mmCIF file of C-alpha atoms and ligand atoms in Angstrom:
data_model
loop_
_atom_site.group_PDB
_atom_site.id
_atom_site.type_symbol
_atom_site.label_atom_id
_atom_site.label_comp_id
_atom_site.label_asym_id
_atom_site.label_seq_id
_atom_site.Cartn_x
_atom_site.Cartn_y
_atom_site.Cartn_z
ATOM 1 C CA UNK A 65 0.000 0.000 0.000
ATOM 2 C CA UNK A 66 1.219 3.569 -0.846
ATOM 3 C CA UNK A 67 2.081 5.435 1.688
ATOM 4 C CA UNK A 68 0.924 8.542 0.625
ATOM 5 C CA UNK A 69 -2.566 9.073 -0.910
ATOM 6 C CA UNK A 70 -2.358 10.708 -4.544
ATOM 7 C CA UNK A 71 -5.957 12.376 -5.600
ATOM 8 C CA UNK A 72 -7.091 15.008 -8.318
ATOM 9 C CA UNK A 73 -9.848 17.273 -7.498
ATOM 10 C CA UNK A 74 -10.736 19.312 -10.318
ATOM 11 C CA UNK A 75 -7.177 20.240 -11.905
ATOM 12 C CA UNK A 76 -5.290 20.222 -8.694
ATOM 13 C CA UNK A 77 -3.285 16.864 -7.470
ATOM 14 C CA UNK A 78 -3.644 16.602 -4.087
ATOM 15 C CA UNK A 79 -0.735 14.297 -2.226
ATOM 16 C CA UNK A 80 -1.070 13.352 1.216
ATOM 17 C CA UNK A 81 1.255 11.824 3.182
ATOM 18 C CA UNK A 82 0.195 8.872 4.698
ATOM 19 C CA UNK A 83 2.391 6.398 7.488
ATOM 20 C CA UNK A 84 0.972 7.853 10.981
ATOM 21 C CA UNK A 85 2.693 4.956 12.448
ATOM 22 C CA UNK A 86 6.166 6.586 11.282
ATOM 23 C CA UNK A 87 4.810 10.262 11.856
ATOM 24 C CA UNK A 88 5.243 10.249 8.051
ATOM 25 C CA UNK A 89 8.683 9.967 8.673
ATOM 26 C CA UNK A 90 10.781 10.764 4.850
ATOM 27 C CA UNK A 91 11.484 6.941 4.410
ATOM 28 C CA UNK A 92 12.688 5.605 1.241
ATOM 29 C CA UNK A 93 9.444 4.259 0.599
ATOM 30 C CA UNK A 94 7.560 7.357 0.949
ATOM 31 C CA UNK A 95 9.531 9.765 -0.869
ATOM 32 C CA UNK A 96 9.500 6.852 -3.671
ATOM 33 C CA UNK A 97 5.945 6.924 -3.560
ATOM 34 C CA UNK A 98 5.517 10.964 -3.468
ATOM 35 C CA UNK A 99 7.984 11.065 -6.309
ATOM 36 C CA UNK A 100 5.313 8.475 -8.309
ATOM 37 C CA UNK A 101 2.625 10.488 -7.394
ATOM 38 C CA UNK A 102 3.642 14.008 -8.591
ATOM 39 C CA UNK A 103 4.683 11.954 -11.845
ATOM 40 C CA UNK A 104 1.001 10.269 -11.637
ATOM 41 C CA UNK A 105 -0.246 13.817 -10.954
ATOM 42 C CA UNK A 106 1.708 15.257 -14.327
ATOM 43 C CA UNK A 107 -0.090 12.683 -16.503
ATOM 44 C CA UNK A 108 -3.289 14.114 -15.682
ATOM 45 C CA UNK A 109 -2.355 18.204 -16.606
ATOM 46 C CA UNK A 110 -2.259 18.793 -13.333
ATOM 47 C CA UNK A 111 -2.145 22.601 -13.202
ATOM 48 C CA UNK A 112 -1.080 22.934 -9.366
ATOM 49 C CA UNK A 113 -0.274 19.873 -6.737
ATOM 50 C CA UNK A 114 -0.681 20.606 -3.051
ATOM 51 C CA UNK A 115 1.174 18.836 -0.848
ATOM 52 C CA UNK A 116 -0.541 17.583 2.518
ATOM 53 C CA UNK A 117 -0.871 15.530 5.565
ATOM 54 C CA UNK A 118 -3.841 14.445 7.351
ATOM 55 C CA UNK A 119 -6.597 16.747 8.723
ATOM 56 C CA UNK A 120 -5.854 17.263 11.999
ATOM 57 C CA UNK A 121 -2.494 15.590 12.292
ATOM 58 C CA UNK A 122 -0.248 16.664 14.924
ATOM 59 C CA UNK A 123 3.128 15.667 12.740
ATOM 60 C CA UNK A 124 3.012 16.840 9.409
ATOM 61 C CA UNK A 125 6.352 14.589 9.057
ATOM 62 C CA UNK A 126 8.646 13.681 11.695
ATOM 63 C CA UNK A 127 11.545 14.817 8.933
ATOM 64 C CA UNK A 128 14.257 12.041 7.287
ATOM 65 C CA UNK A 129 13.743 8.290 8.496
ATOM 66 C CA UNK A 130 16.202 8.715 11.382
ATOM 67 C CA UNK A 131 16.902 4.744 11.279
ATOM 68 C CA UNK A 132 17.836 5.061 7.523
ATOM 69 C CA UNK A 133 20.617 7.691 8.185
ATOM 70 C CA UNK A 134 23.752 5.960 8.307
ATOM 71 C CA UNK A 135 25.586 4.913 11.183
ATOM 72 C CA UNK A 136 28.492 7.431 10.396
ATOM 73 C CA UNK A 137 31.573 7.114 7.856
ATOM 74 C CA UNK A 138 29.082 7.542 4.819
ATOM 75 C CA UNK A 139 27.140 10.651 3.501
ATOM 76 C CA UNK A 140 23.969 10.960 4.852
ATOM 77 C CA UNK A 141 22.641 13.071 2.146
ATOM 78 C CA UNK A 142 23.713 12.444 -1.118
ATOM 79 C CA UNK A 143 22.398 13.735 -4.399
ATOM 80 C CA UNK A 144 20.823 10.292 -5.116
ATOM 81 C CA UNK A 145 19.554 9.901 -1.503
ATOM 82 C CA UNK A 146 15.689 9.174 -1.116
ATOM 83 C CA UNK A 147 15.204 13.104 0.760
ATOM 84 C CA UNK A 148 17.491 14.706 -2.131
ATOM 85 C CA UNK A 149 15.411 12.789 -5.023
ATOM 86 C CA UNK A 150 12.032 14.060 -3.349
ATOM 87 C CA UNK A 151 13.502 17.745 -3.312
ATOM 88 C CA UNK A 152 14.301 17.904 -6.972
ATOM 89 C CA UNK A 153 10.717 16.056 -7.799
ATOM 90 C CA UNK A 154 8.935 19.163 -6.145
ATOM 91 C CA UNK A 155 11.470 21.644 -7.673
ATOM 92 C CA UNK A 156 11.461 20.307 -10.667
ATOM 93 C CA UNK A 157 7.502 19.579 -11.073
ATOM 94 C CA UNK A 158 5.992 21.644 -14.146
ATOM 95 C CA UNK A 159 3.660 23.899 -11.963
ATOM 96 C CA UNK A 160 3.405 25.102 -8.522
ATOM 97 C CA UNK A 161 3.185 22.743 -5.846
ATOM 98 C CA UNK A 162 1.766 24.085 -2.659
ATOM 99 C CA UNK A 163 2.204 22.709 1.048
ATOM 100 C CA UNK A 164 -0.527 22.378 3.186
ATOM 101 C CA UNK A 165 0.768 22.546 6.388
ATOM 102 C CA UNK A 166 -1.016 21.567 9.901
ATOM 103 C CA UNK A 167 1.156 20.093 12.534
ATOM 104 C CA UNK A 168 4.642 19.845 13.306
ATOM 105 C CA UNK A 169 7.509 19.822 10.730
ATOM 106 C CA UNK A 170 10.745 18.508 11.292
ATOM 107 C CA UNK A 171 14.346 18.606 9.878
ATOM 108 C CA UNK A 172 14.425 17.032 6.403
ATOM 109 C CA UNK A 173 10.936 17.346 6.436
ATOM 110 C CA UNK A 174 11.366 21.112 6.765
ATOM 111 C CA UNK A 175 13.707 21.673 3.901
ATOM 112 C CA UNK A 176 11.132 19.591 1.973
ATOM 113 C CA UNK A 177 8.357 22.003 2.670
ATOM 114 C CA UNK A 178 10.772 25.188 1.913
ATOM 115 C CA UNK A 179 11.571 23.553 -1.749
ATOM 116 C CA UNK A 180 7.732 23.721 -2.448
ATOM 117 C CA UNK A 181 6.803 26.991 -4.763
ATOM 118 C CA UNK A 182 4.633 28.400 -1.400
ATOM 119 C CA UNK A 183 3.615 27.460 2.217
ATOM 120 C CA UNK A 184 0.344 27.408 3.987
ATOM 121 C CA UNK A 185 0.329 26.681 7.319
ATOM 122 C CA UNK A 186 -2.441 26.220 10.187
ATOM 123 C CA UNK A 187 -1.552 28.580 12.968
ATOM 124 C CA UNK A 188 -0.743 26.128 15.012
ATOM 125 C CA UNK A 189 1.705 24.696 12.965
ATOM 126 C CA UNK A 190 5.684 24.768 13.943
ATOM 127 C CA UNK A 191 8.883 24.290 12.120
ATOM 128 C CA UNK A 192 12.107 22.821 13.505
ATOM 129 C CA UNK A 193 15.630 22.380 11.483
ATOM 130 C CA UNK A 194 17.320 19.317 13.425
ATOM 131 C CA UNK A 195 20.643 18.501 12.036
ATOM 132 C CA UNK A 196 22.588 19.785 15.400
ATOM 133 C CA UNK A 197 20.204 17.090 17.193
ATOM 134 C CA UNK A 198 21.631 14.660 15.477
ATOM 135 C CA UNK A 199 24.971 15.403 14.337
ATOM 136 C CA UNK A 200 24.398 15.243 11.209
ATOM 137 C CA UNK A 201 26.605 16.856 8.355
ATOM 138 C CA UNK A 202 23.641 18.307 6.097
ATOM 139 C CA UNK A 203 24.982 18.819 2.433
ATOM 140 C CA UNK A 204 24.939 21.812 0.807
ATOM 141 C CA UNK A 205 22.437 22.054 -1.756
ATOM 142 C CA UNK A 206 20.253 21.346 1.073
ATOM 143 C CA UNK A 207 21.344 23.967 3.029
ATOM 144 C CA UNK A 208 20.901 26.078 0.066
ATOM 145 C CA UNK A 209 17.569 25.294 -0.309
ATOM 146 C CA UNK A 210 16.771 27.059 3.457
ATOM 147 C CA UNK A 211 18.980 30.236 2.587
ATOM 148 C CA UNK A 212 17.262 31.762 -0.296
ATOM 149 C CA UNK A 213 13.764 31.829 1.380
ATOM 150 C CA UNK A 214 14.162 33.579 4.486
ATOM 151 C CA UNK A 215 16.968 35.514 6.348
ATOM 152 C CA UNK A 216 20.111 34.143 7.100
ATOM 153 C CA UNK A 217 19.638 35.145 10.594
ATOM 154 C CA UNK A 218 16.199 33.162 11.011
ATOM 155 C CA UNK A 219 18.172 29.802 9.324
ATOM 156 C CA UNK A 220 21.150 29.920 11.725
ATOM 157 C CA UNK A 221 18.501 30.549 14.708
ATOM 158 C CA UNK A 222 16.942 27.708 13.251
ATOM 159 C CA UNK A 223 19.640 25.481 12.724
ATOM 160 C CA UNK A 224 22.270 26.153 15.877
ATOM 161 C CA UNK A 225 19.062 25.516 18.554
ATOM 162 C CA UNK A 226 16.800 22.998 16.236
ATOM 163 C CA UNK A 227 14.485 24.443 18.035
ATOM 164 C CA UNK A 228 11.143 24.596 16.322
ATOM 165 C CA UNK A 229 9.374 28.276 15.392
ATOM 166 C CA UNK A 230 5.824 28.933 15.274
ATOM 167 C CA UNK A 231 3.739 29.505 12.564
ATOM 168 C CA UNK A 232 3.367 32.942 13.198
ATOM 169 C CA UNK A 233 6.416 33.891 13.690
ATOM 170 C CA UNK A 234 7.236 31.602 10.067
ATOM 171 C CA UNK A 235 4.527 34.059 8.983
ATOM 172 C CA UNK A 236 6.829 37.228 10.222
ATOM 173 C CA UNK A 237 9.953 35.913 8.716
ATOM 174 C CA UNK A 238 8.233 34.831 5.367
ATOM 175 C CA UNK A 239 9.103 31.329 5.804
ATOM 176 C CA UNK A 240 5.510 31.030 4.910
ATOM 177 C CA UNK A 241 3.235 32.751 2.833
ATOM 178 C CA UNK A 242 0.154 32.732 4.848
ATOM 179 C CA UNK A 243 -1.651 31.237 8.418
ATOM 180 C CA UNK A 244 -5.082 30.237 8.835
ATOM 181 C CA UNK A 245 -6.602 28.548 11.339
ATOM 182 C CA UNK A 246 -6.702 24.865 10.893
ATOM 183 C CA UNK A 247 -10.150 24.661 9.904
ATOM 184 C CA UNK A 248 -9.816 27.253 7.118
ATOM 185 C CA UNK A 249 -6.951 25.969 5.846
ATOM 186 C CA UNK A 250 -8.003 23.417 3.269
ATOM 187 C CA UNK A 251 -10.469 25.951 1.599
ATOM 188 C CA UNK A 252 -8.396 28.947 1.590
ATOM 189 C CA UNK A 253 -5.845 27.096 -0.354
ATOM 190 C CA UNK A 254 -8.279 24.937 -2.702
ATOM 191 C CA UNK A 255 -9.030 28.504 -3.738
ATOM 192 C CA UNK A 256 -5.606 29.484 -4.629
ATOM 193 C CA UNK A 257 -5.147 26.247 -6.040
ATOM 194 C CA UNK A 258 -8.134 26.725 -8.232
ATOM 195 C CA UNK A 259 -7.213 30.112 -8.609
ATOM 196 C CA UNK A 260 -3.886 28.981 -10.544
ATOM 197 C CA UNK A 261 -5.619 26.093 -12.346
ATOM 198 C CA UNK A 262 -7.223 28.913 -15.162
ATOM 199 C CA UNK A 263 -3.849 30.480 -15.556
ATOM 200 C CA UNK A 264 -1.774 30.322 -18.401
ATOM 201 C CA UNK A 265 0.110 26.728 -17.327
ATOM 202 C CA UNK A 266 3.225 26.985 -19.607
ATOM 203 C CA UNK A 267 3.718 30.482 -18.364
ATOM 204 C CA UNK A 268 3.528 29.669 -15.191
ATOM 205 C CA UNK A 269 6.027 26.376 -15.828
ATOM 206 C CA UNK A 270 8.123 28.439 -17.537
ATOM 207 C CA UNK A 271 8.796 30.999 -14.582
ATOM 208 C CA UNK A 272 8.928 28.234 -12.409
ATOM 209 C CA UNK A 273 11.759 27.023 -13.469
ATOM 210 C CA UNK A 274 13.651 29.932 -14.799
ATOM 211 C CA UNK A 275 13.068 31.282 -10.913
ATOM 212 C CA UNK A 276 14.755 27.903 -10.118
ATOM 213 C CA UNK A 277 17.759 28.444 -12.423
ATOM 214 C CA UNK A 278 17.976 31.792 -11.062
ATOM 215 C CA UNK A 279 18.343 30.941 -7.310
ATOM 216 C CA UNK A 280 20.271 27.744 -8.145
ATOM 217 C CA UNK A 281 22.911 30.406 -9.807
ATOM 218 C CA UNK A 282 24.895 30.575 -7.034
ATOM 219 C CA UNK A 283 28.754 30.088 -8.391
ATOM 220 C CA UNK A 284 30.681 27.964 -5.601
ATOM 221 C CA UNK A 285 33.951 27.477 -7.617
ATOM 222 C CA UNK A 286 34.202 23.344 -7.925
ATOM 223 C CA UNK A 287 37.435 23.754 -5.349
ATOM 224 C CA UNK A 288 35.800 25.317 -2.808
ATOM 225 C CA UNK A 289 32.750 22.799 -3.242
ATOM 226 C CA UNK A 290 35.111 20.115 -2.551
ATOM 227 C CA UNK A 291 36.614 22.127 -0.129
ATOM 228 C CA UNK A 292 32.989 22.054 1.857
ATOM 229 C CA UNK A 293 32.422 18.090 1.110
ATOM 230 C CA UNK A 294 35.653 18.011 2.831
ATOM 231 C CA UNK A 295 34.370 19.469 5.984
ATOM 232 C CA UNK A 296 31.177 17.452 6.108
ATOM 233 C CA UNK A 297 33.188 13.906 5.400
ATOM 234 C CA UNK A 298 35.152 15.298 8.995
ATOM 235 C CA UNK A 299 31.198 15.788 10.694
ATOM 236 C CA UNK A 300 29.624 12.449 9.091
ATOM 237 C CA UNK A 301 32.786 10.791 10.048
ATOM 238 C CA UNK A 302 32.503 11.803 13.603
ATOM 239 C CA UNK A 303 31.801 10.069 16.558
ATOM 240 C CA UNK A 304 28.873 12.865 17.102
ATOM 241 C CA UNK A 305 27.137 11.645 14.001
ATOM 242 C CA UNK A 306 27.025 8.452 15.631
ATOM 243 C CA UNK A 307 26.016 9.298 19.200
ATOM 244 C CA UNK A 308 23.587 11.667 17.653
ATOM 245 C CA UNK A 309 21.498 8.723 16.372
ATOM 246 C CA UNK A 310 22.332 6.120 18.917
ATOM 247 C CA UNK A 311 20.857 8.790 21.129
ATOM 248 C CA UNK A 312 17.360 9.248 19.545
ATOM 249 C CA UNK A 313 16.655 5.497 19.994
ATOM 250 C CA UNK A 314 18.158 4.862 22.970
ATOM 251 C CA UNK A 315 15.568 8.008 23.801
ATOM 252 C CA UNK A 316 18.015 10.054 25.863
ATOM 253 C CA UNK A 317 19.566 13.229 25.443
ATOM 254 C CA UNK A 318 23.204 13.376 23.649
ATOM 255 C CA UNK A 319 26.284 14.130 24.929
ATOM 256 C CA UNK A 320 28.269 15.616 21.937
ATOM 257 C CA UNK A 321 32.479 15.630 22.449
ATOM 258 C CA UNK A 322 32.841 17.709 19.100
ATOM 259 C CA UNK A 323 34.787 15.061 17.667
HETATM 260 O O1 LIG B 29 9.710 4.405 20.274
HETATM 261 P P1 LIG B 29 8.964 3.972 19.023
HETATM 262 O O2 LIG B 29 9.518 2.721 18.392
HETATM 263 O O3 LIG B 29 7.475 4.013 19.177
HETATM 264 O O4 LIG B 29 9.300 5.096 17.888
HETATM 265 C C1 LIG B 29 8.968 6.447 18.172
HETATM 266 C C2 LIG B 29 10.060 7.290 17.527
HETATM 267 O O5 LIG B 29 11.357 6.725 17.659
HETATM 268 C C3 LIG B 29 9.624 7.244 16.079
HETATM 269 N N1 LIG B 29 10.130 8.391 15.332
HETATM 270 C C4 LIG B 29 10.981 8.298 14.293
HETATM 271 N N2 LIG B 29 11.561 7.232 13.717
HETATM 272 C C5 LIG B 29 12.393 7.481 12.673
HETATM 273 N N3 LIG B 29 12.648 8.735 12.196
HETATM 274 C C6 LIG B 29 12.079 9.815 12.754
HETATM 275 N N4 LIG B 29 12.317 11.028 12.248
HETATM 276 C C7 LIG B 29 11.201 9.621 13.858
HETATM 277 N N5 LIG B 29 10.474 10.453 14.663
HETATM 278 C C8 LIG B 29 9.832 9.672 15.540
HETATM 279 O O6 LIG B 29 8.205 7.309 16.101
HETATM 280 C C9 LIG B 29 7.721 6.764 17.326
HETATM 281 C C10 LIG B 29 6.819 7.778 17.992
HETATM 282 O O7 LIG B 29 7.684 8.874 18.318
HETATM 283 P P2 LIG B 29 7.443 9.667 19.695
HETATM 284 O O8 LIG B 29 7.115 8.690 20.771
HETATM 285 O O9 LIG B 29 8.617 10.536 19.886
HETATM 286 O O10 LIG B 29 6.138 10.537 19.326
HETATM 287 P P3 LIG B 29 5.732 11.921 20.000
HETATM 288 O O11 LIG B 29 4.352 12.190 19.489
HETATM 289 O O12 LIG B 29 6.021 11.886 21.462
HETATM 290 O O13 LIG B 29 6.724 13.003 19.380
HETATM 291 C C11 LIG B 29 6.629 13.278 17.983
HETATM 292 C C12 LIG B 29 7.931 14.021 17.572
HETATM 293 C C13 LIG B 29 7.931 14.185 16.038
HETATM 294 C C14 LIG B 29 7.979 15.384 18.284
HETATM 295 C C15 LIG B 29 9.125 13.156 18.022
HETATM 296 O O14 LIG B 29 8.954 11.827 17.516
HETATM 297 C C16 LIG B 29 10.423 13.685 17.501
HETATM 298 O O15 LIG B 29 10.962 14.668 17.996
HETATM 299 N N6 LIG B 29 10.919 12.995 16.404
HETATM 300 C C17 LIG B 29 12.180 13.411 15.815
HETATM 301 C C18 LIG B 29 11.978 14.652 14.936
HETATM 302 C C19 LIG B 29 13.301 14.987 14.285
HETATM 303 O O16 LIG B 29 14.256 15.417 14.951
HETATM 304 N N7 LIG B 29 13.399 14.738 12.954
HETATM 305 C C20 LIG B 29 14.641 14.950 12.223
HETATM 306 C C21 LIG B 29 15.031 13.604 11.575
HETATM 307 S S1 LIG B 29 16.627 13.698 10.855
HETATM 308 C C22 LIG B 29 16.403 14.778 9.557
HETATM 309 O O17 LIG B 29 15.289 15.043 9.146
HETATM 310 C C23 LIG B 29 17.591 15.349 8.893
HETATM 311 C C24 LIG B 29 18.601 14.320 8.452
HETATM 312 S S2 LIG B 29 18.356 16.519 9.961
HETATM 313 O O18 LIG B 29 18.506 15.834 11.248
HETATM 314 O O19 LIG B 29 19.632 16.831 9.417
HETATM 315 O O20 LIG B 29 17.468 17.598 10.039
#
């Protein structure tokens, strides 16, 4: 059985996550399965997908499938990776795809979100950024997908305490484009979603993605990449990456040597 639910209504695709026994953790299987459904979705001219969980869920997604993330010595995110292949399926989709969000968004879960076109959030929503829970040596196109959508100051807030930030103040920072409260939520953004359907659909593909090639422009010289994959291989090498994890299911808090 999928584990998320793919839908049309009208000429909007509607995906919802779907494993509340995993908190629609980002396992393999589910990202494989969202990444069949947008493709599902494009067979149908789809003219807008939003991107949801359960009414009334408390976890939108409890972020990457901490039990997949290797055990250190090996990158965790790698460009074929199953969190990195669900990225470029939203960027890369030939319309806007819109998350829905009600509940509580974590870590890979959250860059996930940010690479949709916009966010709609219940005001009760929050958003955490977890990598310093864990240990874990995020790569750098993810990071780069959390830079270019809100200040630099919010993202380092977000990332050095992983502590999660309300919806409103997501509203305040433009991390998201609008709050309602949960029960208003689906309708206000079927409108929108509508509301794009009767627009011109290869104009709006079309400035999709040259807005994507736009903010991907961002020249890191290839030695200074390597430079950075450098760095990580030292963090996803380290014995923190290791008691970072070993920590989370062991449920106890981590004691981090910084080596
Ligand atoms: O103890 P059991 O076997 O019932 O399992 C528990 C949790 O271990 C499990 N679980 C997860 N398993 C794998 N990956 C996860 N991300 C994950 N999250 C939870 O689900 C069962 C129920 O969890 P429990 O008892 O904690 O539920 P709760 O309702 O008390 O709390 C819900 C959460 C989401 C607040 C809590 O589960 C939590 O804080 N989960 C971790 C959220 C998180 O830090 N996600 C980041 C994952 S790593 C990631 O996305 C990136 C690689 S990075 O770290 O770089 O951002």
């Amino acid at each position: 059985m999928s584990l998320v639910i793919t839908e049309m209504k009208n000429r909007t695709g509607v995906i919802t996550l779907n494993n509340p026994p995993k908190l629609n953790a980002l396992c393999k299987e589910l990202i494989d399965d969202l990444i069949a459904g947008l493709n599902q979705i494009k067979e149908q001219d789809a003219r807008c997908v939003i991107l949801r969980a359960p009414a009334g869920c408390k976890v939108f997604s409890a972020g990457h499938d901490i039990s997949e993330l290797p055990k250190g010595s090996r990158d965790p995110l790698s460009y074929q990776d199953p969190l990195r292949r669900g990225v470029r399926a939203i960027q890369s989709f030939p319309g806007p795809v819109i998350a829905m969000v009600e509940g509580s968004v974590w870590g890979g879960a959250f860059e996930l979100v940010m690479s949709c076109d916009m966010i709609f959030a219940a005001d009760t929503s929050t958003f955490a950024m977890t990598p310093a829970n864990l240990g874990v040596a995020y790569d750098i196109v993810g990071i780069h997908n959390l830079i270019r959508d809100c200040s630099l100051h919010v993202i380092k807030e977000m990332l050095f305490t992983a502590k999660p930030v309300s919806a409103e103040r997501a509203l305040q920072t433009g991390i998201v484009n609008r709050t309602f409260p949960a029960a208003e939520l689906e309708a206000a953004v079927m409108e929108i979603a509508e509301l794009i359907s009767v627009k011109a659909p290869l104009s709006i593909a079309l400035i999709k993605e040259e807005l994507r090639a736009l903010n991907e422009a961002n020249p890191l010289t290839p030695d200074e990449f390597e430079r950075l994959q450098g760095l990580r291989r030292v963090v996803y090498d380290s014995d923190d990456a290791k008691e970072g994890i070993a920590a989370f299911f062991e449920k106890r808090k981590p004691v981090f040597a910084g080596k």
